[in-house]
């Protein structure tokens, strides 16, 4: 055990985590040259296309240090705030962390957020300054920032270039020297924490674990502590780029178990694996329960694929524990699921992965956050969906979630960012100058205001120089109204939203204009209206497609023309009464990108 090191790499987006992981794998000769690739651990097509890490990946390396062989278990983590749950799980399975900071950009919001998480778990932090070979690198300046943040000395900060491999070798020695070996008792009853799982259509569910006490052998009878289910360990092993089976996985190590589990509900991330004959007394304190930030409905495009969608979501949840769902139905879209996400990017990735991995094409409704509705009889309800809102006469007050946002930016963009935050009903709570020209702003603002386009706008006003991180703090009373969108007088419940009273008129007008562009013209006029209760606040009309019925009347009495026009008018009227309006999927998505 004293020769095992478990560590993760944490950083802001694009600071070079995956590239640094590539160099570590090359130096330890974990992969053959033919298997090496750029960002080799980002094995999902989607990760390569978008250039971001979505899943944390575990891989084992062997390293010889001063004549002794060491086993290094590396977990590479995502940097985006929407995947912070992946980071928290990786941190819970490690004893140390490499904190990577870009020498050209300095400390960013997500760097600080991930660092605090690691410190809370008592991880040994090794600061690494990356991209020192770039012309724009400010090595001395950023080193001073890091020393202020961590309270370390300048010589403790490792300066590397992950792209060229410069300075990476001393980092491997530092991992061995500074990160403590895992603590645990090899002779105690087995205690292993499940930190991830994946569904394989041939082998069932594969669970990834880290052993805290005891050891696990092939063929052992094991029990999952929280679910109480018992299985045979058909195969156990360690994780390189592919899975390598072993007769035994020892205490302190990271590995996988295949036990022929077919039902997704039986494996929960954060559960503890133990032996059936000699179980441990208590489960390992797992991770905190994930709290979704926003909710949206997901419906199959073909209504008869509801059960297929349920099966796909079950399998998908194994690989993404931050995703939650429950069944719901909609008048417009039939049966589907109410899904919880950590942010808009997370929602987009889930939709894309369902299509690629399970061939599930889904329609998503307008996302919204969760509100607390206090009824006049004293009861309190959690409402995730505008259609679940009780009648206005029964409501005493509505509370919406507030977040604390940390924005780090150049002082040049101080003004535009403050203006943006004020528009989003934000309150400035504090400011802290990291250096003479970089400032950290702390704001309190409603979660519903940042869900849609806040991140995009922040990047625009700061020319890409601002970074942003947030966490939920409390619920506060707000003046919210339910905005309904009516098509031909019928409410389209998938487009309705809960919105602040002051923004309702502008938002309603924008939606009506957007839908007018997107809904195809029919043989009859389509009225698009935005309404609060019985009051219509905005309206647009999609004009009908008309046939020129008077074209054949090239002369004669005007009454002939009028007779034909009256006959057409009657037909149009009947059409409008029985005609239905199909809303294209692009309309649901366009509502998110109104600007």
Short mmCIF file of N, CA and C in Angstrom, two decimals, residues 350-415:
data_model
loop_
_atom_site.label_atom_id
_atom_site.label_comp_id
_atom_site.label_asym_id
_atom_site.label_seq_id
_atom_site.Cartn_x
_atom_site.Cartn_y
_atom_site.Cartn_z
N UNK A 350 -26.42 15.91 -22.60
CA UNK A 350 -27.28 14.75 -22.32
C UNK A 350 -28.10 14.43 -23.57
N UNK A 351 -28.67 15.47 -24.17
CA UNK A 351 -29.51 15.28 -25.37
C UNK A 351 -28.69 14.66 -26.50
N UNK A 352 -27.49 15.17 -26.69
CA UNK A 352 -26.61 14.69 -27.76
C UNK A 352 -26.16 13.26 -27.50
N UNK A 353 -25.82 12.95 -26.22
CA UNK A 353 -25.36 11.58 -25.90
C UNK A 353 -26.49 10.57 -26.04
N UNK A 354 -27.72 10.96 -25.68
CA UNK A 354 -28.86 10.04 -25.84
C UNK A 354 -29.03 9.69 -27.31
N UNK A 355 -28.84 10.69 -28.17
CA UNK A 355 -29.02 10.45 -29.61
C UNK A 355 -27.90 9.55 -30.14
N UNK A 356 -26.64 9.83 -29.71
CA UNK A 356 -25.50 9.08 -30.26
C UNK A 356 -25.38 7.67 -29.69
N UNK A 357 -25.59 7.56 -28.36
CA UNK A 357 -25.32 6.26 -27.72
C UNK A 357 -26.54 5.34 -27.71
N UNK A 358 -27.74 5.91 -27.73
CA UNK A 358 -28.94 5.07 -27.63
C UNK A 358 -29.92 5.30 -28.79
N UNK A 359 -29.51 6.11 -29.80
CA UNK A 359 -30.37 6.43 -30.95
C UNK A 359 -31.74 6.96 -30.52
N UNK A 360 -31.77 7.75 -29.43
CA UNK A 360 -33.02 8.32 -28.92
C UNK A 360 -33.11 9.79 -29.33
N UNK A 361 -34.10 10.09 -30.16
CA UNK A 361 -34.31 11.49 -30.56
C UNK A 361 -35.38 12.06 -29.63
N UNK A 362 -35.04 13.13 -28.90
CA UNK A 362 -36.00 13.65 -27.92
C UNK A 362 -36.31 15.13 -28.17
N UNK A 363 -37.51 15.52 -27.70
CA UNK A 363 -37.90 16.93 -27.71
C UNK A 363 -37.72 17.44 -26.29
N UNK A 364 -37.06 18.56 -26.13
CA UNK A 364 -36.88 19.14 -24.78
C UNK A 364 -37.73 20.38 -24.64
N UNK A 365 -38.37 20.54 -23.50
CA UNK A 365 -39.19 21.74 -23.28
C UNK A 365 -38.30 22.87 -22.74
N UNK A 366 -38.91 24.03 -22.57
CA UNK A 366 -38.17 25.18 -22.03
C UNK A 366 -37.69 24.85 -20.62
N UNK A 367 -36.37 24.97 -20.35
CA UNK A 367 -35.90 24.64 -19.00
C UNK A 367 -36.30 25.70 -17.97
N UNK A 368 -36.50 25.27 -16.75
CA UNK A 368 -36.77 26.24 -15.68
C UNK A 368 -36.21 25.69 -14.37
N UNK A 369 -36.14 26.54 -13.36
CA UNK A 369 -35.57 26.09 -12.08
C UNK A 369 -36.71 25.65 -11.16
N UNK A 370 -36.35 25.18 -9.98
CA UNK A 370 -37.34 24.67 -9.04
C UNK A 370 -37.76 25.79 -8.08
N UNK A 371 -39.07 25.97 -7.88
CA UNK A 371 -39.58 27.04 -6.99
C UNK A 371 -40.29 26.42 -5.79
N UNK A 372 -40.32 27.19 -4.68
CA UNK A 372 -41.11 26.77 -3.52
C UNK A 372 -42.37 27.62 -3.50
N UNK A 373 -43.52 26.97 -3.55
CA UNK A 373 -44.80 27.69 -3.56
C UNK A 373 -45.49 27.48 -2.21
N UNK A 374 -45.72 28.58 -1.49
CA UNK A 374 -46.42 28.52 -0.20
C UNK A 374 -47.90 28.80 -0.44
N UNK A 375 -48.75 27.83 -0.08
CA UNK A 375 -50.21 27.95 -0.31
C UNK A 375 -50.83 28.77 0.83
N UNK A 376 -52.03 29.27 0.58
CA UNK A 376 -52.73 30.07 1.61
C UNK A 376 -53.14 29.23 2.81
N UNK A 377 -53.16 27.86 2.65
CA UNK A 377 -53.50 27.01 3.80
C UNK A 377 -52.23 26.59 4.59
N UNK A 378 -51.07 27.21 4.26
CA UNK A 378 -49.84 26.94 5.01
C UNK A 378 -48.98 25.84 4.44
N UNK A 379 -49.48 25.13 3.42
CA UNK A 379 -48.72 24.02 2.82
C UNK A 379 -47.62 24.59 1.90
N UNK A 380 -46.52 23.83 1.75
CA UNK A 380 -45.42 24.27 0.86
C UNK A 380 -45.19 23.20 -0.20
N UNK A 381 -45.17 23.61 -1.47
CA UNK A 381 -44.97 22.67 -2.58
C UNK A 381 -43.71 23.03 -3.35
N UNK A 382 -42.97 22.00 -3.82
CA UNK A 382 -41.86 22.25 -4.74
C UNK A 382 -42.38 22.13 -6.16
N UNK A 383 -42.23 23.17 -6.95
CA UNK A 383 -42.76 23.15 -8.32
C UNK A 383 -41.58 23.20 -9.30
N UNK A 384 -41.45 22.12 -10.13
CA UNK A 384 -40.37 22.08 -11.13
C UNK A 384 -40.90 22.46 -12.50
N UNK A 385 -42.23 22.56 -12.61
CA UNK A 385 -42.85 22.67 -13.92
C UNK A 385 -43.94 23.72 -13.86
N UNK A 386 -43.98 24.69 -14.77
CA UNK A 386 -45.02 25.74 -14.71
C UNK A 386 -46.44 25.18 -14.68
N UNK A 387 -46.66 24.01 -15.34
CA UNK A 387 -48.02 23.46 -15.37
C UNK A 387 -48.43 22.92 -14.00
N UNK A 388 -47.44 22.71 -13.09
CA UNK A 388 -47.76 22.22 -11.74
C UNK A 388 -48.10 23.34 -10.78
N UNK A 389 -48.12 24.59 -11.28
CA UNK A 389 -48.40 25.73 -10.40
C UNK A 389 -49.88 25.77 -10.03
N UNK A 390 -50.23 25.87 -8.74
CA UNK A 390 -51.65 25.94 -8.35
C UNK A 390 -52.30 27.25 -8.85
N UNK A 391 -53.62 27.33 -8.73
CA UNK A 391 -54.34 28.54 -9.16
C UNK A 391 -53.86 29.74 -8.34
N UNK A 392 -53.77 30.94 -8.98
CA UNK A 392 -53.25 32.13 -8.28
C UNK A 392 -53.99 32.46 -6.98
N UNK A 393 -55.28 32.10 -6.90
CA UNK A 393 -56.05 32.42 -5.69
C UNK A 393 -55.61 31.60 -4.49
N UNK A 394 -54.95 30.44 -4.74
CA UNK A 394 -54.54 29.55 -3.64
C UNK A 394 -53.13 29.85 -3.15
N UNK A 395 -52.40 30.72 -3.90
CA UNK A 395 -50.99 30.95 -3.59
C UNK A 395 -50.83 32.13 -2.62
N UNK A 396 -50.04 31.90 -1.57
CA UNK A 396 -49.72 32.98 -0.64
C UNK A 396 -48.46 33.72 -1.15
N UNK A 397 -47.36 32.95 -1.40
CA UNK A 397 -46.13 33.56 -1.95
C UNK A 397 -45.32 32.48 -2.67
N UNK A 398 -44.43 32.94 -3.56
CA UNK A 398 -43.54 32.02 -4.28
C UNK A 398 -42.10 32.42 -3.95
N UNK A 399 -41.27 31.41 -3.64
CA UNK A 399 -39.86 31.69 -3.39
C UNK A 399 -39.02 31.06 -4.50
N UNK A 400 -37.99 31.81 -4.95
CA UNK A 400 -37.13 31.27 -6.00
C UNK A 400 -35.70 31.10 -5.46
N UNK A 401 -34.93 30.17 -6.05
CA UNK A 401 -33.57 29.91 -5.55
C UNK A 401 -32.62 31.04 -5.92
N UNK A 402 -31.76 31.42 -4.97
CA UNK A 402 -30.73 32.42 -5.22
C UNK A 402 -29.36 31.75 -5.16
N UNK A 403 -28.43 32.27 -5.95
CA UNK A 403 -27.08 31.69 -5.98
C UNK A 403 -26.07 32.76 -5.59
N UNK A 404 -24.91 32.28 -5.17
CA UNK A 404 -23.78 33.20 -5.00
C UNK A 404 -22.85 32.95 -6.17
N UNK A 405 -22.61 34.00 -6.95
CA UNK A 405 -21.78 33.89 -8.14
C UNK A 405 -20.44 34.56 -7.90
N UNK A 406 -19.37 33.89 -8.32
CA UNK A 406 -18.03 34.48 -8.25
C UNK A 406 -17.56 34.71 -9.68
N UNK A 407 -17.26 35.97 -9.99
CA UNK A 407 -16.80 36.31 -11.33
C UNK A 407 -15.40 36.89 -11.21
N UNK A 408 -14.46 36.31 -11.95
CA UNK A 408 -13.09 36.84 -11.96
C UNK A 408 -12.83 37.44 -13.34
N UNK A 409 -12.39 38.70 -13.39
CA UNK A 409 -12.24 39.37 -14.67
C UNK A 409 -11.16 40.43 -14.63
N UNK A 410 -10.79 40.93 -15.80
CA UNK A 410 -9.89 42.09 -15.89
C UNK A 410 -10.65 43.34 -15.47
N UNK A 411 -9.96 44.29 -14.85
CA UNK A 411 -10.64 45.50 -14.37
C UNK A 411 -11.22 46.32 -15.53
N UNK A 412 -10.70 46.13 -16.76
CA UNK A 412 -11.23 46.86 -17.94
C UNK A 412 -12.71 46.55 -18.15
N UNK A 413 -13.15 45.36 -17.76
CA UNK A 413 -14.54 44.95 -18.06
C UNK A 413 -15.45 45.06 -16.84
N UNK A 414 -14.95 45.72 -15.79
CA UNK A 414 -15.70 45.88 -14.54
C UNK A 414 -17.09 46.48 -14.81
N UNK A 415 -17.14 47.59 -15.57
CA UNK A 415 -18.40 48.30 -15.82
C UNK A 415 -19.44 47.47 -16.54
#
